Amino acid sequence: MKLSKSIEELEYSQALESDKEAVEWLESNGRKFGQFIGGEFLFQKNADQIKVTNPADSSILAAIEIADDKTVDLAVTAAIKSQKSWYKTGGHARAKVLYALARLIQKHARVISVLETLDNGKPIRESRDSDIPLAIRHFYYHAGWAQLQESELAGQEPVGVVAQIIPWNFPFLMLAWKIAPAIAMGNSIVLKPAESTPLTAMFFAQLCTEAGVPKGVVNIVNGAGNTGATLSAHPNVNKVAFTGSTAVGRAIRKSTAGQSKKLTLELGGKSAFVVFDDADLDSVVEGIVDAIWYNQGEVCCAGSRLLIQASVEEKLIGKIKKRMETLRFGTPLDKSIDVGSLVSDKQFEQVSHLVKSGLKSGGNLFQCEQPDSSKNYYPPSIITDVDSSHPLVQEEIFGPVLVIMSFRTQPEAIQLANNTRYGLSASVWSENINRAMHVAPALIAGVVWINCHNKFDAACGFGGVKESGFGREGGKEGLYEYLKPIQLKYKATNGASGKKASSTSNVQHSTSSEIDRTLKFYIGGKQVRPDGGNSIPALNFDGSISAWVGQGNRKDIRNAVEAARKANGWASKTAHLRAQVLYFFAENLTVRKDEFIKRLMETCGVKKPEATAEFNATVSRIFSYAAWADKFDGAAHDAPYRGITLALPEPIGIIGLVAPDHQPLLAAISLIAPAIAMGNRVVYIPGDPYQNIVLELVSVMETSDIPGGVINIVTGDKNELSTHLAGHGEVESMWCWGDSELNKNIESISVENLKRTWCHENNDRDWLDMNAGEGTEFLRKATHVKNIWTPYGD
Ligand code: NDP
C-alpha cells in the first residue's frame, strides 16, 4: 500500500536527449544555408535571409537564404537537365539509390530526429519513434516500386520535373512522402521546405550526395511563400505536389490553370472522431490522445471533432479530463513529455486567436494548464457545448484543441461527421464490426480508421476529398500521380473539321426525305426541352441539317446537375448490376447498327468502313467497361501493424464530361461508360459539331434500365455550357477535351470547390486506338481510393 502510494507520488525528472551532434552539424555549416541545386550547395550574393528559430526557447538555430526567381529557375533547369538520364538508368539503378537513401537516413536517424525537434518543437519521442522511421519506410517501400516499375507500371512514363511544396508540421516526413515516389518513378524534383523548418531538408541534401543521387535529380530551394509561388507557376514544371493550407492550395490551382500541369493538393481537414456507445472507452481515450494531441494537434488529419453517442457522453468526457491531467508538457528534447511547443510564435498567436474569438460564439473551454507564449506552449484543450455550425467546429484550428458534440443515432452520427467542407479523414470507434464496417464507407473522407487514428504507412494511400484536396500519396495509387501514359502522338483528322451546331446562317436546308427532327436534352431520364426555348441546327458534313438540337443555358446545366444529384443511389448499386445495365445497353445499341452507321456517314462525312469501325468499337467499349465494373476493385495492404488496410476505389460523385470534337459516338461512350461503370453520375456536353449523334443514343439509354439522372446530356455552345458546369458546386470532377483557352478556363473556375480536373487538347487521341481510348486510366480518373484501416486482435 505504501509502495504504490509513493510510486504514484513520484515526480518525473528530465530525460533530455542530447543535441550535441545536431549542434555540431549546424556549426560545421556555419549555421547558414543556401540552396541545393544540381548537386551543389549554392549561396547567392546579398541574398535576403530568414532566421530559423527553436520555438521552445526562441534561440536562433541558423539562417537560410531566400531563393529569388533566378535561383528557382536555376533549380528547375538543373532538374530538366538530369531527368531523362535518371529515368533511363532504369528501375533497378534507381531502386539502389533509394535503398541507399533509406540506409543513410537510418544511420543518421538520431541526429535527424533531434534537428527536427529543435526546429519544429515536437517531442523528441515523436520525431524519433514516428516521423523518421516512417520516412525511412517510404524510401524502402519506393525503392521496391522503382525495381518493379518496368513490369508493374508498363505503358507509363515519368511526368518530368516536379515541384514539391511542403509545410512545417512534418518537415522530414513530408519530404520523404514527396521525394521518394517521385524520384523512384524517374522524375527530377525541386522541393521547397517551409520557411520555419528547413533544417532537416538541408541535412537530407547532404545525404543525397552520399547516396549517389545524380546531380540535379533532387534540388532544394529555400524561401517563403513567394518562392513557392514562383516555383509552382514555373512554366517548365510538369507537376506540382503541394501540402499545406486550403487557401494556398487554391492559389496554386489558380496560378497553374491552363499550364497542362499535373497537380495534387493535400490540404486541410476537420476530421471526425466518432464514438459509439459500444466502444471500448479506455481505448477511445488513448485514441483521442493520438488523434488530437499528437504533434500538438498540428496534423492535417487530426481528429479534431469528437462525436460521442449521447448515452456515454458524460462518462467519456470525465475519462478524457482525467487523462488530460496526466499529459506532460516540457522541453521538446525531454524524452518523457507528451506535448511540445507549437511551431512558431505566429502559430501560437493563430491558435490562441482562433480559440478566443471562437468562444465568443459560445462553448466551454477546459484546459489543465495555461498557455505559455514564451515557450509557444498551448495546452491540450477541449471545448464542449457547441453545435455543428459553431466556427470552432467548422474551422481548422491546427492546434491541440478538440471540439466535442454528441449524437443519438447512427444516421445522425454519419450526417454530423460529414457536415464539413473538408474530407481528409475520420475514425470510427465501436466493438461491433458490422457497425464499424457500415459506417466507415459512409464517411466522406479519403482515409478512415477503425478503432485507431493517425496511422500511416507508405503502402497505404493518403489524401482527401472535397476541400481537403485531391490525389493520393503512398500506395500504388500514389505512384500514378508521378506518371503519365506514354505520350500519344495522334492528332485527329477523322471528321475533325465538322461544323459547329450554333448558327442557322449558311445552312442548306435538309434535302433528306425525313420528317423534321428535334432532339431534346436528356435530363433525369426524360427528354427535356431547353429552358430558353431555343434550338439550333446540327449539321451534316455536307452542310444540310441533320436535326435540330436544344441550345442549353445555365438553368439547363443546373437542372442536369440536380437530376444527377438525385440519382445518387447509383453509387450503391452492386458492380454486378452496373455491369448488367451496361451489357443491356450494348445489346440494345447493336440492334440499331445500320441506322447509326448511316448517321455517322451522313453527319461526319466518313466512308462506310470508318463508320462501321466506330460503331463496332463503341459496342466493344461498352462491353469493356461492363467487364471492368466488377473487376476494378481494391487491395488489402499489409502495412506493418496488426491489422489490414482496405484500399477501396469509390466513385467521385458527379462528373462533368466535355467531349472532343471528333468521333462523336465513340468519344461519348469512351467517357460516359467508365464513369458510370464506377458508380458516378455524369452531365455530358458534346463537342461542337455532330451534337445530334449523342442524342440519338437517348432512345437506346431509355430502354436499357439506366436509372434516370445517371446520364444527363445538354447540347449547345460547348464553351459556355462547360463553364457553367465547372462553376457548379456539386460537380466534383471535370473531364474536358477542348482548346487551351477552354482548358484554362475550366481549371481556373474549378478552384471554387477544388474540383479535380482532367483537361486535354481536343485532338490528343484517336478514340479507335484501344491504348489511348480506353483502359484503367479512365477508371482511375473515375474513382478515388479510400483507405480503411482495420486493426484486429484482442
Ligand atoms: P501554408 O499553406 O501557407 O504553407 C505551406 C507551404 O506552402 C509552405 O512551404 C509555404 O511557404 C508555401 N507557400 C505559402 N504561400 C505559397 C504560395 N502562394 N504558393 C506556393 N507556396 C506557398 O501554411 P502555413 O505554414 O502558412 O500555415 C497556415 C495555416 O495552414 C496553419 O495555421 C494551418 O491551419 C494550415 N496548414 C495546414 C497544413 C495541412 O497539412 N493541412 C499544413 C500546414 C499548415 P512558407 O511556409 O515557407 O512561407
CSV table of N, CA, C and O in Angstrom, one decimal, residues 11 44-45 75 147 183 217 228 283 334 342 361 390 430 476 495 526 536 565 607 627 643 647 661 664 695 749 762 774:
chain,number,residue,atom,x,y,z
A,11,GLU,N,7.9,12.0,-8.8
A,11,GLU,CA,8.0,13.1,-9.8
A,11,GLU,C,8.8,12.6,-11.0
A,11,GLU,O,9.7,11.8,-10.8
A,44,GLN,N,23.8,32.8,-52.7
A,44,GLN,CA,23.7,34.0,-53.6
A,44,GLN,C,24.4,35.2,-53.0
A,44,GLN,O,24.5,35.2,-51.7
A,45,LYS,N,24.7,36.1,-53.8
A,45,LYS,CA,25.3,37.4,-53.2
A,45,LYS,C,24.2,38.2,-52.7
A,45,LYS,O,23.2,38.4,-53.4
A,75,ALA,N,17.3,26.0,-60.4
A,75,ALA,CA,16.9,24.7,-59.9
A,75,ALA,C,16.1,23.9,-60.9
A,75,ALA,O,16.3,22.7,-61.1
A,147,GLN,N,12.2,-0.8,-58.5
A,147,GLN,CA,12.6,-2.1,-59.0
A,147,GLN,C,11.5,-2.7,-59.9
A,147,GLN,O,11.8,-3.3,-60.9
A,183,ILE,N,11.0,10.4,-57.3
A,183,ILE,CA,12.3,10.0,-57.9
A,183,ILE,C,12.3,8.5,-58.2
A,183,ILE,O,13.0,8.1,-59.2
A,217,VAL,N,18.9,15.7,-59.8
A,217,VAL,CA,17.6,14.9,-59.6
A,217,VAL,C,16.9,15.4,-58.4
A,217,VAL,O,15.6,15.5,-58.4
A,228,GLY,N,7.7,29.7,-53.2
A,228,GLY,CA,6.8,28.6,-53.5
A,228,GLY,C,5.9,29.0,-54.7
A,228,GLY,O,5.7,28.1,-55.6
A,283,SER,N,-9.8,2.6,-24.5
A,283,SER,CA,-9.0,2.7,-25.8
A,283,SER,C,-9.3,4.0,-26.5
A,283,SER,O,-8.5,4.6,-27.1
A,334,ASP,N,13.0,16.6,-24.1
A,334,ASP,CA,12.8,15.7,-23.0
A,334,ASP,C,12.0,14.4,-23.4
A,334,ASP,O,10.9,14.5,-24.0
A,342,LEU,N,4.3,24.6,-30.0
A,342,LEU,CA,3.8,24.9,-31.4
A,342,LEU,C,5.0,25.4,-32.2
A,342,LEU,O,6.0,25.9,-31.7
A,361,SER,N,-18.7,32.9,-29.8
A,361,SER,CA,-20.0,32.3,-30.3
A,361,SER,C,-20.5,31.3,-29.3
A,361,SER,O,-21.4,30.5,-29.7
A,390,HIS,N,-21.0,26.0,-35.2
A,390,HIS,CA,-20.1,26.8,-34.4
A,390,HIS,C,-18.8,27.0,-35.2
A,390,HIS,O,-18.3,26.0,-35.8
A,430,SER,N,-16.0,1.5,-32.3
A,430,SER,CA,-17.1,0.6,-32.0
A,430,SER,C,-16.5,-0.8,-31.9
A,430,SER,O,-15.6,-1.2,-32.7
A,476,LYS,N,0.1,2.2,-54.4
A,476,LYS,CA,0.3,2.2,-55.8
A,476,LYS,C,-0.4,3.4,-56.4
A,476,LYS,O,0.1,4.0,-57.4
A,495,GLY,N,-12.9,13.5,-89.4
A,495,GLY,CA,-14.1,14.3,-89.2
A,495,GLY,C,-13.8,15.5,-88.3
A,495,GLY,O,-14.8,16.2,-87.9
A,526,LYS,N,-35.5,11.8,-68.7
A,526,LYS,CA,-36.5,12.3,-69.6
A,526,LYS,C,-36.0,13.1,-70.7
A,526,LYS,O,-34.9,13.8,-70.5
A,536,ILE,N,-31.0,24.8,-82.2
A,536,ILE,CA,-30.0,25.2,-83.2
A,536,ILE,C,-29.8,23.9,-84.1
A,536,ILE,O,-30.1,22.8,-83.7
A,565,ARG,N,-27.7,14.6,-59.0
A,565,ARG,CA,-27.6,14.5,-57.6
A,565,ARG,C,-28.7,13.6,-57.0
A,565,ARG,O,-28.4,12.7,-56.2
A,607,LYS,N,-16.5,7.4,-94.7
A,607,LYS,CA,-17.0,6.2,-95.5
A,607,LYS,C,-17.5,5.1,-94.6
A,607,LYS,O,-17.3,5.1,-93.4
A,627,ALA,N,-17.3,-5.1,-68.3
A,627,ALA,CA,-16.4,-6.1,-67.8
A,627,ALA,C,-15.7,-5.6,-66.6
A,627,ALA,O,-15.5,-6.2,-65.6
A,643,GLY,N,-3.2,-5.7,-38.3
A,643,GLY,CA,-4.5,-5.4,-38.9
A,643,GLY,C,-4.3,-5.4,-40.4
A,643,GLY,O,-3.3,-5.8,-41.0
A,647,ALA,N,-8.0,-0.9,-49.3
A,647,ALA,CA,-7.9,0.3,-50.3
A,647,ALA,C,-9.1,0.1,-51.2
A,647,ALA,O,-9.1,-0.8,-52.1
A,661,ASP,N,-14.2,17.1,-80.3
A,661,ASP,CA,-15.0,17.5,-81.5
A,661,ASP,C,-14.9,16.4,-82.6
A,661,ASP,O,-15.3,16.7,-83.7
A,664,PRO,N,-17.8,11.3,-82.7
A,664,PRO,CA,-18.8,11.7,-81.7
A,664,PRO,C,-19.5,10.6,-80.9
A,664,PRO,O,-19.8,10.7,-79.8
A,695,LEU,N,-27.3,12.4,-78.9
A,695,LEU,CA,-28.8,12.5,-78.6
A,695,LEU,C,-29.5,11.3,-79.2
A,695,LEU,O,-30.5,10.9,-78.7
A,749,ILE,N,-11.9,28.0,-63.0
A,749,ILE,CA,-13.2,28.1,-62.3
A,749,ILE,C,-13.3,26.9,-61.3
A,749,ILE,O,-14.0,27.1,-60.2
A,762,ASN,N,-8.2,19.1,-77.6
A,762,ASN,CA,-9.2,18.4,-78.4
A,762,ASN,C,-8.8,17.2,-79.1
A,762,ASN,O,-9.4,16.1,-79.1
A,774,GLU,N,-9.3,3.7,-74.2
A,774,GLU,CA,-10.0,3.0,-73.1
A,774,GLU,C,-8.9,2.4,-72.1
A,774,GLU,O,-7.7,2.3,-72.5
